[in-house]
Amino acid sequence: MSPTELPPEAGPPHGQLDALYADAYRELRRLARARLHGGGRNTVLDTTALVHESYLRLARHGEVAFEDRLRFMVYAGRVMRSVIIDLVRERQAERRGGDAAHVTLNTQLGADLGPDAGEAEILRVHDALDELAKVDERMAHVVELRYFAGMTEGEIAQALGVTDRTVRRDWQQARLFLAEALR
């Protein structure tokens, strides 16, 4: 699929969204690759699937207007985060048997069959980020934009209407908060 082609199941064109998506396709793939492969995450979702699922979620909302490419990337980063988290939760539910009846087995021979470490880590980061948002929403946005949207400090400052220095300070404080939350 070329960078300007949309996923076949995308349905009817969505005007500005299609143009922004096609224009940012390579960058979105780069971000998706970094989100999926950074930190040794173990997931069945590949780069192309993440970008395309993100597009489909954006397209489901109908004609969405973005002031500029920067606002589009902010929103796309949030959508990628939700796609990853939803997939991890779905896989964990399947591992627990989904709708199947649960039976507890008592044996000391079995190993811990909990979620993969990478998936557990993704959910821990997501939960910690939600906790950070309760303390300081702007700091949580800085982390989300930097990590999930791959934006620079200058782009984040512009998107949030603050200075670069404020973004750096928020990033440093958020990292300390998240490090403590993830211990």
PDB file of C-alpha atoms in Angstrom:
ATOM      1  CA  MET A   1       0.000   0.000   0.000  1.00  0.00           C
ATOM      2  CA  SER A   2       1.422   3.360  -0.952  1.00  0.00           C
ATOM      3  CA  PRO A   3       1.613   6.144   1.643  1.00  0.00           C
ATOM      4  CA  THR A   4      -1.307   7.957   0.025  1.00  0.00           C
ATOM      5  CA  GLU A   5      -3.628   4.961  -0.168  1.00  0.00           C
ATOM      6  CA  LEU A   6      -6.139   4.473   2.597  1.00  0.00           C
ATOM      7  CA  PRO A   7      -7.049   1.147   4.136  1.00  0.00           C
ATOM      8  CA  PRO A   8      -9.652  -0.615   1.948  1.00  0.00           C
ATOM      9  CA  GLU A   9     -12.192  -0.694   4.788  1.00  0.00           C
ATOM     10  CA  ALA A  10     -11.912   3.060   5.325  1.00  0.00           C
ATOM     11  CA  GLY A  11     -15.121   3.653   3.391  1.00  0.00           C
ATOM     12  CA  PRO A  12     -16.092   6.983   1.868  1.00  0.00           C
ATOM     13  CA  PRO A  13     -13.582   9.833   1.791  1.00  0.00           C
ATOM     14  CA  HIS A  14     -13.454  12.182   4.747  1.00  0.00           C
ATOM     15  CA  GLY A  15     -12.047  15.317   3.094  1.00  0.00           C
ATOM     16  CA  GLN A  16      -9.523  17.032   5.334  1.00  0.00           C
ATOM     17  CA  LEU A  17      -8.871  13.860   7.352  1.00  0.00           C
ATOM     18  CA  ASP A  18      -7.874  11.940   4.213  1.00  0.00           C
ATOM     19  CA  ALA A  19      -5.521  14.718   3.128  1.00  0.00           C
ATOM     20  CA  LEU A  20      -3.895  15.007   6.570  1.00  0.00           C
ATOM     21  CA  TYR A  21      -3.647  11.228   6.893  1.00  0.00           C
ATOM     22  CA  ALA A  22      -2.035  10.840   3.466  1.00  0.00           C
ATOM     23  CA  ASP A  23       0.352  13.718   4.135  1.00  0.00           C
ATOM     24  CA  ALA A  24       1.391  12.377   7.544  1.00  0.00           C
ATOM     25  CA  TYR A  25       1.354   8.654   6.669  1.00  0.00           C
ATOM     26  CA  ARG A  26       5.120   8.121   6.801  1.00  0.00           C
ATOM     27  CA  GLU A  27       5.437  10.060  10.045  1.00  0.00           C
ATOM     28  CA  LEU A  28       2.530   8.142  11.585  1.00  0.00           C
ATOM     29  CA  ARG A  29       4.201   4.845  10.613  1.00  0.00           C
ATOM     30  CA  ARG A  30       7.457   6.024  12.200  1.00  0.00           C
ATOM     31  CA  LEU A  31       5.595   6.907  15.410  1.00  0.00           C
ATOM     32  CA  ALA A  32       3.697   3.624  15.379  1.00  0.00           C
ATOM     33  CA  ARG A  33       6.919   1.667  14.877  1.00  0.00           C
ATOM     34  CA  ALA A  34       8.523   3.492  17.800  1.00  0.00           C
ATOM     35  CA  ARG A  35       5.500   2.888  20.051  1.00  0.00           C
ATOM     36  CA  LEU A  36       5.265  -0.805  19.195  1.00  0.00           C
ATOM     37  CA  HIS A  37       8.914  -1.783  19.156  1.00  0.00           C
ATOM     38  CA  GLY A  38      10.381   0.549  21.749  1.00  0.00           C
ATOM     39  CA  GLY A  39      10.983  -1.097  25.083  1.00  0.00           C
ATOM     40  CA  GLY A  40      10.634  -4.638  23.732  1.00  0.00           C
ATOM     41  CA  ARG A  41       6.857  -4.662  23.726  1.00  0.00           C
ATOM     42  CA  ASN A  42       5.254  -7.926  22.783  1.00  0.00           C
ATOM     43  CA  THR A  43       2.149  -7.345  20.700  1.00  0.00           C
ATOM     44  CA  VAL A  44       0.427  -8.819  17.672  1.00  0.00           C
ATOM     45  CA  LEU A  45      -0.342  -5.362  16.325  1.00  0.00           C
ATOM     46  CA  ASP A  46       2.129  -4.262  13.668  1.00  0.00           C
ATOM     47  CA  THR A  47       2.999  -0.771  12.495  1.00  0.00           C
ATOM     48  CA  THR A  48       0.676  -0.764   9.501  1.00  0.00           C
ATOM     49  CA  ALA A  49      -2.217  -2.181  11.506  1.00  0.00           C
ATOM     50  CA  LEU A  50      -1.783   0.467  14.215  1.00  0.00           C
ATOM     51  CA  VAL A  51      -1.736   3.325  11.690  1.00  0.00           C
ATOM     52  CA  HIS A  52      -4.725   1.952   9.791  1.00  0.00           C
ATOM     53  CA  GLU A  53      -6.759   1.205  12.928  1.00  0.00           C
ATOM     54  CA  SER A  54      -6.010   4.748  14.092  1.00  0.00           C
ATOM     55  CA  TYR A  55      -7.298   6.096  10.776  1.00  0.00           C
ATOM     56  CA  LEU A  56     -10.465   4.021  11.048  1.00  0.00           C
ATOM     57  CA  ARG A  57     -11.147   5.346  14.530  1.00  0.00           C
ATOM     58  CA  LEU A  58     -10.591   8.896  13.327  1.00  0.00           C
ATOM     59  CA  ALA A  59     -12.858   8.305  10.319  1.00  0.00           C
ATOM     60  CA  ARG A  60     -15.669   6.854  12.462  1.00  0.00           C
ATOM     61  CA  HIS A  61     -16.129  10.280  14.016  1.00  0.00           C
ATOM     62  CA  GLY A  62     -17.220  11.636  10.638  1.00  0.00           C
ATOM     63  CA  GLU A  63     -15.828  14.871   9.241  1.00  0.00           C
ATOM     64  CA  VAL A  64     -13.347  16.040  11.868  1.00  0.00           C
ATOM     65  CA  ALA A  65     -11.782  19.465  11.434  1.00  0.00           C
ATOM     66  CA  PHE A  66      -8.216  20.149  12.500  1.00  0.00           C
ATOM     67  CA  GLU A  67      -6.750  23.640  12.578  1.00  0.00           C
ATOM     68  CA  ASP A  68      -3.443  22.379  11.242  1.00  0.00           C
ATOM     69  CA  ARG A  69      -1.152  19.370  10.940  1.00  0.00           C
ATOM     70  CA  LEU A  70       0.085  19.878  14.505  1.00  0.00           C
ATOM     71  CA  ARG A  71      -3.439  19.480  15.934  1.00  0.00           C
ATOM     72  CA  PHE A  72      -3.940  16.414  13.737  1.00  0.00           C
ATOM     73  CA  MET A  73      -0.743  14.809  15.090  1.00  0.00           C
ATOM     74  CA  VAL A  74      -1.833  15.573  18.676  1.00  0.00           C
ATOM     75  CA  TYR A  75      -5.131  13.816  18.101  1.00  0.00           C
ATOM     76  CA  ALA A  76      -3.533  10.938  16.161  1.00  0.00           C
ATOM     77  CA  GLY A  77      -1.156  10.318  19.069  1.00  0.00           C
ATOM     78  CA  ARG A  78      -4.102  10.014  21.446  1.00  0.00           C
ATOM     79  CA  VAL A  79      -5.883   7.665  19.086  1.00  0.00           C
ATOM     80  CA  MET A  80      -2.760   5.457  18.793  1.00  0.00           C
ATOM     81  CA  ARG A  81      -2.594   5.282  22.581  1.00  0.00           C
ATOM     82  CA  SER A  82      -6.221   4.172  22.780  1.00  0.00           C
ATOM     83  CA  VAL A  83      -5.725   1.541  20.055  1.00  0.00           C
ATOM     84  CA  ILE A  84      -2.718   0.034  21.869  1.00  0.00           C
ATOM     85  CA  ILE A  85      -4.454   0.040  25.269  1.00  0.00           C
ATOM     86  CA  ASP A  86      -7.649  -1.484  23.845  1.00  0.00           C
ATOM     87  CA  LEU A  87      -5.664  -4.258  22.154  1.00  0.00           C
ATOM     88  CA  VAL A  88      -3.764  -5.089  25.338  1.00  0.00           C
ATOM     89  CA  ARG A  89      -6.975  -5.196  27.368  1.00  0.00           C
ATOM     90  CA  GLU A  90      -8.649  -7.384  24.748  1.00  0.00           C
ATOM     91  CA  ARG A  91      -5.730  -9.825  24.722  1.00  0.00           C
ATOM     92  CA  GLN A  92      -5.696 -10.017  28.508  1.00  0.00           C
ATOM     93  CA  ALA A  93      -9.446 -10.717  28.555  1.00  0.00           C
ATOM     94  CA  GLU A  94      -8.945 -13.502  25.986  1.00  0.00           C
ATOM     95  CA  ARG A  95      -6.150 -14.973  28.110  1.00  0.00           C
ATOM     96  CA  ARG A  96      -8.500 -15.042  31.072  1.00  0.00           C
ATOM     97  CA  GLY A  97     -11.003 -16.967  28.980  1.00  0.00           C
ATOM     98  CA  GLY A  98     -13.206 -14.115  27.827  1.00  0.00           C
ATOM     99  CA  ASP A  99     -16.794 -15.218  28.425  1.00  0.00           C
ATOM    100  CA  ALA A 100     -15.810 -18.793  29.323  1.00  0.00           C
ATOM    101  CA  ALA A 101     -16.565 -20.153  32.776  1.00  0.00           C
ATOM    102  CA  HIS A 102     -13.604 -19.729  35.123  1.00  0.00           C
ATOM    103  CA  VAL A 103     -12.267 -22.650  37.140  1.00  0.00           C
ATOM    104  CA  THR A 104      -9.623 -22.237  39.830  1.00  0.00           C
ATOM    105  CA  LEU A 105      -6.945 -24.929  39.834  1.00  0.00           C
ATOM    106  CA  ASN A 106      -4.795 -25.410  42.896  1.00  0.00           C
ATOM    107  CA  THR A 107      -1.402 -26.731  41.937  1.00  0.00           C
ATOM    108  CA  GLN A 108       2.118 -25.708  42.712  1.00  0.00           C
ATOM    109  CA  LEU A 109       3.445 -27.091  39.451  1.00  0.00           C
ATOM    110  CA  GLY A 110       1.889 -24.381  37.256  1.00  0.00           C
ATOM    111  CA  ALA A 111       3.818 -21.300  36.334  1.00  0.00           C
ATOM    112  CA  ASP A 112       2.432 -17.773  36.492  1.00  0.00           C
ATOM    113  CA  LEU A 113       0.368 -17.448  33.348  1.00  0.00           C
ATOM    114  CA  GLY A 114      -0.290 -13.736  33.747  1.00  0.00           C
ATOM    115  CA  PRO A 115      -0.040 -11.231  30.905  1.00  0.00           C
ATOM    116  CA  ASP A 116       3.187 -10.789  29.040  1.00  0.00           C
ATOM    117  CA  ALA A 117       5.546  -8.398  30.764  1.00  0.00           C
ATOM    118  CA  GLY A 118       5.369  -5.953  27.841  1.00  0.00           C
ATOM    119  CA  GLU A 119       1.585  -5.792  27.930  1.00  0.00           C
ATOM    120  CA  ALA A 120       1.539  -5.406  31.691  1.00  0.00           C
ATOM    121  CA  GLU A 121       4.023  -2.557  31.372  1.00  0.00           C
ATOM    122  CA  ILE A 122       1.855  -0.808  28.772  1.00  0.00           C
ATOM    123  CA  LEU A 123      -1.127  -0.899  31.124  1.00  0.00           C
ATOM    124  CA  ARG A 124       0.980   0.273  34.075  1.00  0.00           C
ATOM    125  CA  VAL A 125       2.195   3.274  32.068  1.00  0.00           C
ATOM    126  CA  HIS A 126      -1.373   3.998  30.923  1.00  0.00           C
ATOM    127  CA  ASP A 127      -2.677   3.853  34.512  1.00  0.00           C
ATOM    128  CA  ALA A 128       0.202   5.993  35.781  1.00  0.00           C
ATOM    129  CA  LEU A 129      -0.504   8.542  33.054  1.00  0.00           C
ATOM    130  CA  ASP A 130      -4.164   8.623  34.102  1.00  0.00           C
ATOM    131  CA  GLU A 131      -3.054   9.218  37.711  1.00  0.00           C
ATOM    132  CA  LEU A 132      -0.739  12.009  36.560  1.00  0.00           C
ATOM    133  CA  ALA A 133      -3.673  13.637  34.728  1.00  0.00           C
ATOM    134  CA  LYS A 134      -5.539  13.791  38.049  1.00  0.00           C
ATOM    135  CA  VAL A 135      -2.589  15.644  39.607  1.00  0.00           C
ATOM    136  CA  ASP A 136      -1.663  17.877  36.652  1.00  0.00           C
ATOM    137  CA  GLU A 137      -3.486  17.532  33.364  1.00  0.00           C
ATOM    138  CA  ARG A 138      -0.990  19.629  31.400  1.00  0.00           C
ATOM    139  CA  MET A 139       1.916  17.406  32.487  1.00  0.00           C
ATOM    140  CA  ALA A 140      -0.039  14.362  31.340  1.00  0.00           C
ATOM    141  CA  HIS A 141      -0.633  16.048  27.980  1.00  0.00           C
ATOM    142  CA  VAL A 142       3.089  16.776  27.666  1.00  0.00           C
ATOM    143  CA  VAL A 143       3.912  13.094  28.215  1.00  0.00           C
ATOM    144  CA  GLU A 144       1.192  11.960  25.842  1.00  0.00           C
ATOM    145  CA  LEU A 145       2.276  14.358  23.099  1.00  0.00           C
ATOM    146  CA  ARG A 146       5.943  13.563  23.495  1.00  0.00           C
ATOM    147  CA  TYR A 147       5.568   9.808  23.796  1.00  0.00           C
ATOM    148  CA  PHE A 148       2.516   8.919  21.717  1.00  0.00           C
ATOM    149  CA  ALA A 149       2.547  11.741  19.161  1.00  0.00           C
ATOM    150  CA  GLY A 150       6.358  11.987  18.973  1.00  0.00           C
ATOM    151  CA  MET A 151       6.269  15.769  19.105  1.00  0.00           C
ATOM    152  CA  THR A 152       9.220  18.007  19.907  1.00  0.00           C
ATOM    153  CA  GLU A 153       9.243  20.415  22.851  1.00  0.00           C
ATOM    154  CA  GLY A 154       8.572  23.319  20.495  1.00  0.00           C
ATOM    155  CA  GLU A 155       5.604  21.566  18.883  1.00  0.00           C
ATOM    156  CA  ILE A 156       4.178  20.640  22.286  1.00  0.00           C
ATOM    157  CA  ALA A 157       4.605  24.212  23.508  1.00  0.00           C
ATOM    158  CA  GLN A 158       2.762  25.489  20.455  1.00  0.00           C
ATOM    159  CA  ALA A 159      -0.016  22.915  20.802  1.00  0.00           C
ATOM    160  CA  LEU A 160      -0.554  23.676  24.503  1.00  0.00           C
ATOM    161  CA  GLY A 161      -0.004  27.422  24.262  1.00  0.00           C
ATOM    162  CA  VAL A 162       2.918  27.491  26.707  1.00  0.00           C
ATOM    163  CA  THR A 163       6.658  28.148  26.457  1.00  0.00           C
ATOM    164  CA  ASP A 164       9.348  25.589  25.613  1.00  0.00           C
ATOM    165  CA  ARG A 165      10.723  26.043  29.129  1.00  0.00           C
ATOM    166  CA  THR A 166       7.333  25.126  30.630  1.00  0.00           C
ATOM    167  CA  VAL A 167       7.252  21.979  28.499  1.00  0.00           C
ATOM    168  CA  ARG A 168      10.777  20.998  29.639  1.00  0.00           C
ATOM    169  CA  ARG A 169       9.861  21.596  33.292  1.00  0.00           C
ATOM    170  CA  ASP A 170       6.608  19.631  32.947  1.00  0.00           C
ATOM    171  CA  TRP A 171       8.460  16.793  31.183  1.00  0.00           C
ATOM    172  CA  GLN A 172      11.053  16.569  33.984  1.00  0.00           C
ATOM    173  CA  GLN A 173       8.398  16.597  36.721  1.00  0.00           C
ATOM    174  CA  ALA A 174       6.223  14.108  34.859  1.00  0.00           C
ATOM    175  CA  ARG A 175       9.160  11.722  34.434  1.00  0.00           C
ATOM    176  CA  LEU A 176       9.796  11.822  38.193  1.00  0.00           C
ATOM    177  CA  PHE A 177       6.118  11.232  38.934  1.00  0.00           C
ATOM    178  CA  LEU A 178       5.879   8.342  36.479  1.00  0.00           C
ATOM    179  CA  ALA A 179       9.127   6.750  37.690  1.00  0.00           C
ATOM    180  CA  GLU A 180       7.766   6.757  41.220  1.00  0.00           C
ATOM    181  CA  ALA A 181       4.351   5.483  40.122  1.00  0.00           C
ATOM    182  CA  LEU A 182       5.911   2.616  38.156  1.00  0.00           C
ATOM    183  CA  ARG A 183       8.062   1.319  41.027  1.00  0.00           C
TER     184      ARG A 183
END
